[in-house]
Coordinates of C-alpha atoms and ligand atoms in Angstrom, one line a residue:
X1348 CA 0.0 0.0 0.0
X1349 CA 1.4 3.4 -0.9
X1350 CA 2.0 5.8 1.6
X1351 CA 1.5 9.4 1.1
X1352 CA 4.0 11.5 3.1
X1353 CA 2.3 15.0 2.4
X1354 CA 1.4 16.3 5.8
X1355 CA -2.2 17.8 5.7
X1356 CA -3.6 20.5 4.3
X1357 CA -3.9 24.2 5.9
X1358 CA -5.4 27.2 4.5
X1359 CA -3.5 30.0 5.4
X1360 CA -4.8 34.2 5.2
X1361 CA -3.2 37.6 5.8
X1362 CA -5.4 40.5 6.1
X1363 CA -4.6 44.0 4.9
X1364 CA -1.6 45.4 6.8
X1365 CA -0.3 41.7 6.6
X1366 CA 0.5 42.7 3.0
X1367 CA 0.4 46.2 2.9
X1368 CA 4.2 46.7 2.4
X1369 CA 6.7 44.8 0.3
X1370 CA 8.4 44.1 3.3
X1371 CA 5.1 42.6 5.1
X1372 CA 4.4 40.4 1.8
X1373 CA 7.7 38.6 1.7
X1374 CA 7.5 38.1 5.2
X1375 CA 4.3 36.2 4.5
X1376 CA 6.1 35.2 1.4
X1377 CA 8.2 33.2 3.9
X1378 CA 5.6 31.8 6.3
X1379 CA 3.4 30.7 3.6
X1380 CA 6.6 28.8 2.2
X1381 CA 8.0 27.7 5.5
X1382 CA 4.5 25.8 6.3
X1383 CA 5.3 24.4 2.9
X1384 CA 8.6 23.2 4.1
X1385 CA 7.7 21.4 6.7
X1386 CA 5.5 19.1 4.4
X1387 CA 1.9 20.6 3.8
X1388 CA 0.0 21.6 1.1
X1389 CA -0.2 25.2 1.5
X1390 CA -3.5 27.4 0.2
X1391 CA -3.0 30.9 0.9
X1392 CA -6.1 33.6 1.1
X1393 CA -4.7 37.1 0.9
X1394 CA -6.6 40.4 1.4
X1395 CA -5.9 44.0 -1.0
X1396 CA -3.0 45.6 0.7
X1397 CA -2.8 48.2 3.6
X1398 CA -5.9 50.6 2.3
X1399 CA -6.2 49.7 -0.9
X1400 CA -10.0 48.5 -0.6
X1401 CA -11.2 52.0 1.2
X1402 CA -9.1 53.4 -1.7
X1403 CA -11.0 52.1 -4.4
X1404 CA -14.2 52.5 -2.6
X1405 CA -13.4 56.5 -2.4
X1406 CA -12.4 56.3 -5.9
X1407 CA -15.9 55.0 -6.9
X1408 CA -17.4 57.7 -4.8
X1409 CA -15.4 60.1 -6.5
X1410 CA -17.0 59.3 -10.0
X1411 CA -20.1 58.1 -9.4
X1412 CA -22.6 59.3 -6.0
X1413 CA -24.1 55.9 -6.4
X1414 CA -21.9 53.3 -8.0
X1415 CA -22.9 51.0 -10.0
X1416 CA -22.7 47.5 -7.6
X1417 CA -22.0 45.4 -10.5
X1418 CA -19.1 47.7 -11.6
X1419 CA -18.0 48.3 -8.0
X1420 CA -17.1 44.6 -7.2
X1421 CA -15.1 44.6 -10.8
X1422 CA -13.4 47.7 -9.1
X1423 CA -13.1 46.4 -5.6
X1424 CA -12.2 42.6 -6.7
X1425 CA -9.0 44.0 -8.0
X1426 CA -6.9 45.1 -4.2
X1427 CA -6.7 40.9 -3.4
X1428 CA -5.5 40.3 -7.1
X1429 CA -2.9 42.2 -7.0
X1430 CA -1.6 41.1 -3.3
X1431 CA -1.7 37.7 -4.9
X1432 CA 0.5 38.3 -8.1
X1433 CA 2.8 39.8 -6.3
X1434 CA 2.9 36.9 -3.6
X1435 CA 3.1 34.5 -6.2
X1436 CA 6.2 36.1 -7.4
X1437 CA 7.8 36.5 -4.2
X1438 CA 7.3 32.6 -3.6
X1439 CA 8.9 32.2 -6.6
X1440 CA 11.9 34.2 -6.0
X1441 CA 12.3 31.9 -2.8
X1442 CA 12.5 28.8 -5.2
X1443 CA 8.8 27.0 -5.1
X1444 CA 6.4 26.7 -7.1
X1445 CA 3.0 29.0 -6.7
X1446 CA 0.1 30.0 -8.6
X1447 CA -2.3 32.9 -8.2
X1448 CA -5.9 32.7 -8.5
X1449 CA -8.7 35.2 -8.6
X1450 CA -11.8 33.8 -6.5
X1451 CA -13.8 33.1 -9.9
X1452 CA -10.3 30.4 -10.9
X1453 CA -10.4 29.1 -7.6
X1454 CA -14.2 28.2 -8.2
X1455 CA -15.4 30.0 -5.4
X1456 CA -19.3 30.5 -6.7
X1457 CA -21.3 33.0 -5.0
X1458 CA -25.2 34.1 -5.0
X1459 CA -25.3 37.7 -7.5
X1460 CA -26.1 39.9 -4.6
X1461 CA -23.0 42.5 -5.4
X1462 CA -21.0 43.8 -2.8
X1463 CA -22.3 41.3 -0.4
X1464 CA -22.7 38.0 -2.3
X1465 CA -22.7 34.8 -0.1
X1466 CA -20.8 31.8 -0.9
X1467 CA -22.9 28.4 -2.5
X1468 CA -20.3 26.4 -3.7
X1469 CA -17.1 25.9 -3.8
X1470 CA -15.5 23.7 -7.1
X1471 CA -11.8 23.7 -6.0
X1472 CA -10.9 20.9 -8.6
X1473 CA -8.4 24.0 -9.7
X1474 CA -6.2 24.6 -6.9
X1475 CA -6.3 20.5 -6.1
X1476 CA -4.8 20.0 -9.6
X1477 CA -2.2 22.8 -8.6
X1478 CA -1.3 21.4 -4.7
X1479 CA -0.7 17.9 -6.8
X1480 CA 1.3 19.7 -8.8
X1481 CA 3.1 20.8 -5.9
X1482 CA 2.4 24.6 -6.2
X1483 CA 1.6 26.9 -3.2
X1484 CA -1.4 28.2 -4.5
X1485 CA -2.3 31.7 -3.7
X1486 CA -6.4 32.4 -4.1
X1487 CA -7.9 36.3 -4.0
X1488 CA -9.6 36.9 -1.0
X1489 CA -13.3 38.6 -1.0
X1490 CA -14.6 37.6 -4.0
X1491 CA -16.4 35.0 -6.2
X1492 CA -18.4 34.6 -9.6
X1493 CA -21.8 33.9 -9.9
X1494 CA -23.1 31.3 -12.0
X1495 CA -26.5 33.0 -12.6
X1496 CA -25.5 36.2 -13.7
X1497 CA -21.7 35.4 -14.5
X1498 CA -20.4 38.6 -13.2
X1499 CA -17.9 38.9 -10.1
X1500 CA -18.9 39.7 -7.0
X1501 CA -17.6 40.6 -3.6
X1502 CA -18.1 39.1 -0.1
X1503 CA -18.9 42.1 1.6
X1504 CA -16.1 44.0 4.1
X1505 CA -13.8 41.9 5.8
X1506 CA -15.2 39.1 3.3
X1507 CA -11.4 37.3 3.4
X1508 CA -11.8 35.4 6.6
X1509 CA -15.3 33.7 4.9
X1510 CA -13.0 33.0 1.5
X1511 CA -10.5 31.7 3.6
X1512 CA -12.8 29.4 5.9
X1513 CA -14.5 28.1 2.7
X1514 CA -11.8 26.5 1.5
X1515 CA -10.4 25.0 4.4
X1516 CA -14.2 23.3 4.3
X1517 CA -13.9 22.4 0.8
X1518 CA -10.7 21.2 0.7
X1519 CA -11.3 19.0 4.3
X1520 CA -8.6 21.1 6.1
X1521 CA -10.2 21.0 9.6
X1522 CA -8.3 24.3 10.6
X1523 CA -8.1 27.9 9.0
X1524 CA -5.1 30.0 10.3
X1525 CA -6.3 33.9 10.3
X1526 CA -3.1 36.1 10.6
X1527 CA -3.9 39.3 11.1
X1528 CA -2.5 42.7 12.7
X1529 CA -3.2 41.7 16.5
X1530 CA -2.3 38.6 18.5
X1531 CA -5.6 36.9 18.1
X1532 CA -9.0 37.5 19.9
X1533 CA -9.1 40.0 22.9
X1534 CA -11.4 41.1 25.1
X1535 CA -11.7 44.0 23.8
X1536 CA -10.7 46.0 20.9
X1537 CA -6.7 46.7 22.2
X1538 CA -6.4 49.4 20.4
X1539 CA -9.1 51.3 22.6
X1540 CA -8.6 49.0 25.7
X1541 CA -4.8 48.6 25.8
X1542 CA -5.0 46.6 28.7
X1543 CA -7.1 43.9 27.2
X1544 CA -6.4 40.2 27.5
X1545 CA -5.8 38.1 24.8
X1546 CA -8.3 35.0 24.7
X1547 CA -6.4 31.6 24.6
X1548 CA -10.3 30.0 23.2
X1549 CA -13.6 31.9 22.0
X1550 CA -16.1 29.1 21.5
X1551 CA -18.2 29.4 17.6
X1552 CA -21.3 30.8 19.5
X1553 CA -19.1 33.3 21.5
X1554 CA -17.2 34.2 18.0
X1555 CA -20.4 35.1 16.7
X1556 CA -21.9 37.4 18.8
X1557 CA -18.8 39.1 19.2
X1558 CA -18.1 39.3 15.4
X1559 CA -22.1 40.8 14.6
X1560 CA -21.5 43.2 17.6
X1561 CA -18.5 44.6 15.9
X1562 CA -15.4 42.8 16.7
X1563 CA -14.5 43.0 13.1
X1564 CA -10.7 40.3 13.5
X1565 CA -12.8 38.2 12.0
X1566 CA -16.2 38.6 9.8
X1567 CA -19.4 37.4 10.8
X1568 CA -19.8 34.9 8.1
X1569 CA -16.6 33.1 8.5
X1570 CA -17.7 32.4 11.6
X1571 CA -20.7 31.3 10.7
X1572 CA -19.3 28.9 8.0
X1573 CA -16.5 27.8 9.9
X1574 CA -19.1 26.6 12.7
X1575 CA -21.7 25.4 9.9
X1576 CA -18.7 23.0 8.1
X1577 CA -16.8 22.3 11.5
X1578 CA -14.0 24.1 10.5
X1579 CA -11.6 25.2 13.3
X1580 CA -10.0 28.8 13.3
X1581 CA -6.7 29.5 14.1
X1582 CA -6.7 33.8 14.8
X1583 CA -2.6 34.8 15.4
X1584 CA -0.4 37.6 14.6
X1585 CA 0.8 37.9 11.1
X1586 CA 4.3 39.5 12.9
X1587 CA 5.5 36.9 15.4
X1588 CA 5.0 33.2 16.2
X1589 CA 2.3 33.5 19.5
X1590 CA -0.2 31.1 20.1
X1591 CA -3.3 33.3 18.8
X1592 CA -6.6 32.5 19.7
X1593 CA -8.5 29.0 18.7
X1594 CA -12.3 29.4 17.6
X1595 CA -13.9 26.3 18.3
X1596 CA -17.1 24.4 19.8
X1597 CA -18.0 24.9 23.1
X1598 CA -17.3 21.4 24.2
X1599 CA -13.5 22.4 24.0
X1600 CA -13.7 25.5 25.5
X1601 CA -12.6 25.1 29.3
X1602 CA -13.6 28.6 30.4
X1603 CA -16.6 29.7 31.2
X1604 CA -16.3 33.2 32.2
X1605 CA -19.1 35.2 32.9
X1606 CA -18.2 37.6 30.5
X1607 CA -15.8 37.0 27.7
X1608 CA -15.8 40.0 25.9
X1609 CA -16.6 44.3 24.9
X1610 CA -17.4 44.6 21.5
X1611 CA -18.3 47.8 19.9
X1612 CA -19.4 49.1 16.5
X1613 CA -19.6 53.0 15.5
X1614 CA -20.9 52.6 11.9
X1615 CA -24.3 52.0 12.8
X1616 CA -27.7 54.2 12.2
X1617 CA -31.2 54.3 13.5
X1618 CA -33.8 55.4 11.1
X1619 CA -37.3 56.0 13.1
X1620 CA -40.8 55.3 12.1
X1621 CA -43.5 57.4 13.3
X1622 CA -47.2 57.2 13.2
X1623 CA -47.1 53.1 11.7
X1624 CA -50.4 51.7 11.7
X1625 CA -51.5 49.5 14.7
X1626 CA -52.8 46.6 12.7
X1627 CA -51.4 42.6 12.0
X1628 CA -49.0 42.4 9.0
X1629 CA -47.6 45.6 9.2
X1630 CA -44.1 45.0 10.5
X1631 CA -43.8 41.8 8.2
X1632 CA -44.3 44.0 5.5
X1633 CA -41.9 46.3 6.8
X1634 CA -39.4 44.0 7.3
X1635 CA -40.0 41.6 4.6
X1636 CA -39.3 44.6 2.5
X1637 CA -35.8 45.6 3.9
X1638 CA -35.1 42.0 3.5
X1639 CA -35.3 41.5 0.1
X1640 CA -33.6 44.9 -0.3
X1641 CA -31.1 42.9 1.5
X1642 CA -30.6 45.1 4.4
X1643 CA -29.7 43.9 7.7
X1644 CA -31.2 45.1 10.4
X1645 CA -30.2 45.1 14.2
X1646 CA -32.0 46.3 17.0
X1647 CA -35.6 46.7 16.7
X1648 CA -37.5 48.2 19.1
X1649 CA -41.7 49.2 19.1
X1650 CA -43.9 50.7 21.1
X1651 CA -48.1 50.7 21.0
X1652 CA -49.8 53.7 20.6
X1653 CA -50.6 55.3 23.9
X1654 CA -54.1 55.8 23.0
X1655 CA -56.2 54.3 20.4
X1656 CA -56.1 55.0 16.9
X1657 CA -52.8 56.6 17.0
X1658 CA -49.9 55.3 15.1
X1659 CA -46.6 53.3 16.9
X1660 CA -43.4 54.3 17.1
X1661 CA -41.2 52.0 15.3
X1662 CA -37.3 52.1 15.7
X1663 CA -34.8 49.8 13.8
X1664 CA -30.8 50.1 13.5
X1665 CA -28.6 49.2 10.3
X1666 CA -25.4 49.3 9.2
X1667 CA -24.5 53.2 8.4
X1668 CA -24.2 52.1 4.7
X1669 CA -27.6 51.0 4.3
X1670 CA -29.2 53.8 6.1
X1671 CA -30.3 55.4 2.3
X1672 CA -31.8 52.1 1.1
X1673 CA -33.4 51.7 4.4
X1674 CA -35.0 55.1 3.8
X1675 CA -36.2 54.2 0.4
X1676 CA -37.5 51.0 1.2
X1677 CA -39.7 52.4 4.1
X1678 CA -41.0 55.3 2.4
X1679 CA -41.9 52.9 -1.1
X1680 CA -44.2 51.2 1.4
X1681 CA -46.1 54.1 2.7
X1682 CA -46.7 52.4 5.9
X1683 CA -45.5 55.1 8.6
X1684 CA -46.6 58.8 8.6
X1685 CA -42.9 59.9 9.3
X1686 CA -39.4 58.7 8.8
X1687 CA -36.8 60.0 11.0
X1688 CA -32.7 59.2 11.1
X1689 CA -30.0 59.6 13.1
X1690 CA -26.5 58.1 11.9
X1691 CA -24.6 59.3 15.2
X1692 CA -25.3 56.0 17.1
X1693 CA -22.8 53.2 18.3
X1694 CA -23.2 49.9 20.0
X1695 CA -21.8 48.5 23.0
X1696 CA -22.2 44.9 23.7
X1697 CA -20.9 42.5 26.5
X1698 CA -20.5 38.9 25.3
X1699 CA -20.3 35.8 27.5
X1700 CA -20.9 32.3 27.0
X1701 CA -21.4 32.3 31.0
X1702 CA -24.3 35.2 31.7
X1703 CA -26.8 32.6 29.9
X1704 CA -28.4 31.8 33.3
X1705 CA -26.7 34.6 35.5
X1706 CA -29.0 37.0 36.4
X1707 CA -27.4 40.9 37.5
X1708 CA -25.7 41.3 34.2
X1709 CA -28.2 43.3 32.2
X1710 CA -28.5 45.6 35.1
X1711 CA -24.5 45.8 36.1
X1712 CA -24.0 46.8 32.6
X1713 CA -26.8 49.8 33.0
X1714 CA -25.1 50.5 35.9
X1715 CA -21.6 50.6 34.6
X1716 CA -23.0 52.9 31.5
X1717 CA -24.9 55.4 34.1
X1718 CA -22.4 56.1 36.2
X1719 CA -20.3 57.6 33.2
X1720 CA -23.4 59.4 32.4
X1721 CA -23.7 57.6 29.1
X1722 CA -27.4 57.8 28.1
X1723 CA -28.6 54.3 26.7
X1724 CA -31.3 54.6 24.2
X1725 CA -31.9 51.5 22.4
X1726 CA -31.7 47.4 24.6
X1727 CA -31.3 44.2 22.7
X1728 CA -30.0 41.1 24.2
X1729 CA -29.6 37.9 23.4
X1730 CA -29.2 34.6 25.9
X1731 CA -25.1 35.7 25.5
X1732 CA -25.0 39.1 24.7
X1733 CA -26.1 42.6 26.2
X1734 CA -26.4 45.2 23.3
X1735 CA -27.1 49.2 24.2
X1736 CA -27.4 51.5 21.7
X1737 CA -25.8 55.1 22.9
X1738 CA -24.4 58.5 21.2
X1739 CA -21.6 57.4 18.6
X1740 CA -19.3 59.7 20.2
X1741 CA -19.1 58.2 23.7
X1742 CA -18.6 54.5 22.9
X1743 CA -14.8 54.4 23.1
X1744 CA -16.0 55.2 27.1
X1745 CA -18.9 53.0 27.7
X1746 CA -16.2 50.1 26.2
X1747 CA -13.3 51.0 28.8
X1748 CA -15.9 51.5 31.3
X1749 CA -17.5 48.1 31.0
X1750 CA -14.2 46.2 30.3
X1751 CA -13.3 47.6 34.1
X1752 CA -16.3 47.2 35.5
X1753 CA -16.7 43.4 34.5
X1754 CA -12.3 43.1 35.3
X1755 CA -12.0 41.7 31.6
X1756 CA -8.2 42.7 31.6
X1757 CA -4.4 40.8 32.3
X1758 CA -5.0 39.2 35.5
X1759 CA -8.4 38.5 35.2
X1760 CA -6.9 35.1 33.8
X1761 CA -9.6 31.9 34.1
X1762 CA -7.4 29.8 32.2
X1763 CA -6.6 27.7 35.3
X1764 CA -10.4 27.6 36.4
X1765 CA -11.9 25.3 34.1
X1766 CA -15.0 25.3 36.8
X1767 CA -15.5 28.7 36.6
X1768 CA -16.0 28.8 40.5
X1769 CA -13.7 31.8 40.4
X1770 CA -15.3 34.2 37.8
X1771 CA -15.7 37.8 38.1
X1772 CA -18.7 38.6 40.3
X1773 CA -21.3 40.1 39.3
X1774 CA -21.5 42.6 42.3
X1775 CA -23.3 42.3 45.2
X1776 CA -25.6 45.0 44.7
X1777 CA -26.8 43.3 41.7
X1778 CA -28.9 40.5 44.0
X1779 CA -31.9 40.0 43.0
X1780 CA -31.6 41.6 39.7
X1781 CA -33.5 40.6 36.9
X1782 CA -32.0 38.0 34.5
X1783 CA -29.5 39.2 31.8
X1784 CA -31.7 38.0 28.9
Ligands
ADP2056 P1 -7.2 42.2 8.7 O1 -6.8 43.3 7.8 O2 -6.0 41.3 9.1 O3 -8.4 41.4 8.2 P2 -9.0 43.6 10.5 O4 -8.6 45.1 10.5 O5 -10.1 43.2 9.6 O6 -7.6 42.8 10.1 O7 -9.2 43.1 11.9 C1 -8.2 43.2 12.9 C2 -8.6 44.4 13.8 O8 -9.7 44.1 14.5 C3 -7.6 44.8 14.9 O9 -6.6 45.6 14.4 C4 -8.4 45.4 16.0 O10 -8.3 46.8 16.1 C5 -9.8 45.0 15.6 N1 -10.6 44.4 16.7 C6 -11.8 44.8 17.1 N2 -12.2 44.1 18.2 C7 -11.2 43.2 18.4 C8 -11.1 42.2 19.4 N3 -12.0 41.9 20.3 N4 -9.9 41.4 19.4 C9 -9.0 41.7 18.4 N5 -9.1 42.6 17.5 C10 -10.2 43.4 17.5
LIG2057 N1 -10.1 43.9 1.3 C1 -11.5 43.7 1.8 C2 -11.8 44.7 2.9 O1 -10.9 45.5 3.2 C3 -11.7 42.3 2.3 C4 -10.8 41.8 3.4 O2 -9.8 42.4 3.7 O3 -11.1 40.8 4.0 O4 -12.8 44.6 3.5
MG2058 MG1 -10.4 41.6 8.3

């Protein structure tokens, strides 16, 4: 019986700054072909370099006040082709062999929403004629082709990481290393919360919440797909050899802490309904309708009328982005009297596998926000997650604040407390409290 001595697969991606300088690229040059030397096939996912995508996106703006979307993704698919050329020579240079491939070569076949396609198949027959060929093969990041309308499209911001994961599942790698600009996952963002602490595990449902609350080291739907095809992520630094942070199930995460993480976002908006009619069917319309514009919408919050026969008040967040189609959508409909917006909101959330059942969070978090007289105008939680809507401008305070309050930082270390009998407590005047969901 033959035996093969090719070590396994791993799928390897370097986000923006990872690239952004010739100096950064050969260094991943070398990692890429290092991981080769030691006896694996190598696929390597690269992102546009340094700023190129916001570039390209301002250069767009510049022309055009509403670009085209099918246009923009032939615009913006360019940044990650260009990272991978010039990887693929660089490789070369350092004697192996390596092939770059735009997403549509690699087979990577999306749905033709543009700008924000989603990945339904990958056909990576491609790249597994080049890895048995023995090339390193390099694939650009963020993108695909649709079948249906055979244009390119995009995977939306950050859209790498989901490129990156895909593959891994499609070529039966059961690990996707992320290297990126920071040492892994943190508690925080550490470039607001300096002290922060690096997480040794996030567990898939943690990941998630954290990445839809704005914890953008790694995008939503990579996380999404790496759970969906069991795919295990590796997040580490792109600039030294730490251990990173492992995304996995919850059955092999040991902690349990409380709280695991602050997330924040600052590129949300609220738009307001006034005056919507009190009657059944009305928000499925509503929402029926930003769905097929495909917005994504956040918080929602409603009130009834106070008195018969007036209308409700209906308030909804989205991305900053879609704020305009939002708009449109709402007022094609007709179904509220007035539409109000305000684009100056952020989002503070506190994420934690361990608040599921613990009451005094919800209200420890209120707390936390009140005493730095941070006004909370919008609530959404989920069984893991405490969301509060507040002013844009004061979110870099509510997230220190709440990191503090909940002792997220170096020392509050659970790593050797696989009971969780020593997590932070929740305060003690927080008995009695209502339950965090
Ligand atoms: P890349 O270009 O490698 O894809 P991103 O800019 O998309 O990198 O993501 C990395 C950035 O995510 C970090 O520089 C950091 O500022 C930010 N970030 C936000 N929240 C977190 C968090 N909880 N842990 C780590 N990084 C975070
Ligand atoms: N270059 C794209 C972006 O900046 C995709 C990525 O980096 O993952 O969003
Ligand atoms: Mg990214």
């Amino acid at each position: 019986m033959a035996t093969d001595t090719r070590k396994e697969l791993v799928v390897m991606k370097f986000g923006g700054t990872s690239v952004a300088g010739a100096e950064q690229l050969k260094r991943a040059a070398r990692r890429i072909v290092a991981a080769r030397d030691a006896g694996h096939d190598v696929v390597a996912v690269l992102s546009a370099r340094g700023k190129t995508t916001d570039e390209l996106v301002e250069a767009a703006r510049e022309i055009s006040e509403c670009p085209d979307p099918r246009e923009m993704d032939m615009l913006l698919s360019t940044g990650e082709r260009i990272s991978c050329a010039l990887c693929a020579m660089a490789i070369k240079d350092l004697g192996h062999k390596a092939i770059s491939l735009t997403g549509s070569q690699a087979g990577i076949v999306t749905d033709s929403s543009h700008t924000k396609a989603r990945i339904i198949d990958v056909r990576a027959d491609r790249i597994r004629e080049a890895l048995s060929e023995d090339a390193i093969v390099l694939v650009a990041g963020f993108q695909g082709v649709s079948t249906e309308s055979r244009d390119v499209t995009t995977l939306g911001r950050g859209g790498s990481d989901t490129t990156a994961v895909a593959l891994a599942a499609a070529l039966g790698g059961d690990l996707c290393e992320i290297y990126t600009d920071v040492a892994g996952v943190f508690s925080a963002d550490p470039r607001i919360v300096p002290e922060a602490r690096k997480l040794p595990v996030v567990s898939y449902d943690e990941m998630l919440e954290m990445a839809a609350s704005g914890a953008k080291v790694l995008q939503l739907r990579s996380v999404e797909y790496a759970r969906n095809h069991e795919v295990r992520i590796h997040c580490r630094s792109s600039s030294d050899d730490g251990p990173g942070t492992l995304v996995v199930s919850e059955q092999e995460t040991l902690e349990r802490p409380l709280v695991t993480a602050v997330t924040h976002s600052s590129d949300e908006a609220r738009v307001t309904l006034t005056g919507v009619r009190d009657e059944p069917g009305v928000a499925g319309r509503i929402f029926g309708a930003l769905a097929e514009a495909n917005v994504n919408v956040d918080v929602i919050i409603q009130n009834e009328p106070v008195s018969h026969g007036d209308g409700a008040d209906l308030s909804f967040t989205v991305e900053g982005d879609d704020m305009a189609t939002a708009v449109d959508v709402i007022e094609g409909l007709g179904a509220a009297k007035g539409v109000e917006t305000n684009d100056e909101i952020g989002k503070v959330s506190i994420v934690g596998a361990g608040m599921r059942s613990h009451p005094g969070v919800a209200a420890k978090v209120f707390k936390t926000l009140g005493d730095e007289k941070i006004n909370i105008e919008m609530i959404s939680t989920s069984p893991i997650k405490i969301s509060c809507v507040i002013d844009a401008g004061r979110v870099p305070d509510a997230v220190k604040a709440l990191h503090a309050a909940f002792e997220l930082g170096e020392g509050a270390i659970h790593e050797e407390d696989p009971t969780g009998e020593h997590r932070p407590r929740v305060g003690p005047d927080d008995e009695g409290a209502q339950d965090a969901a």
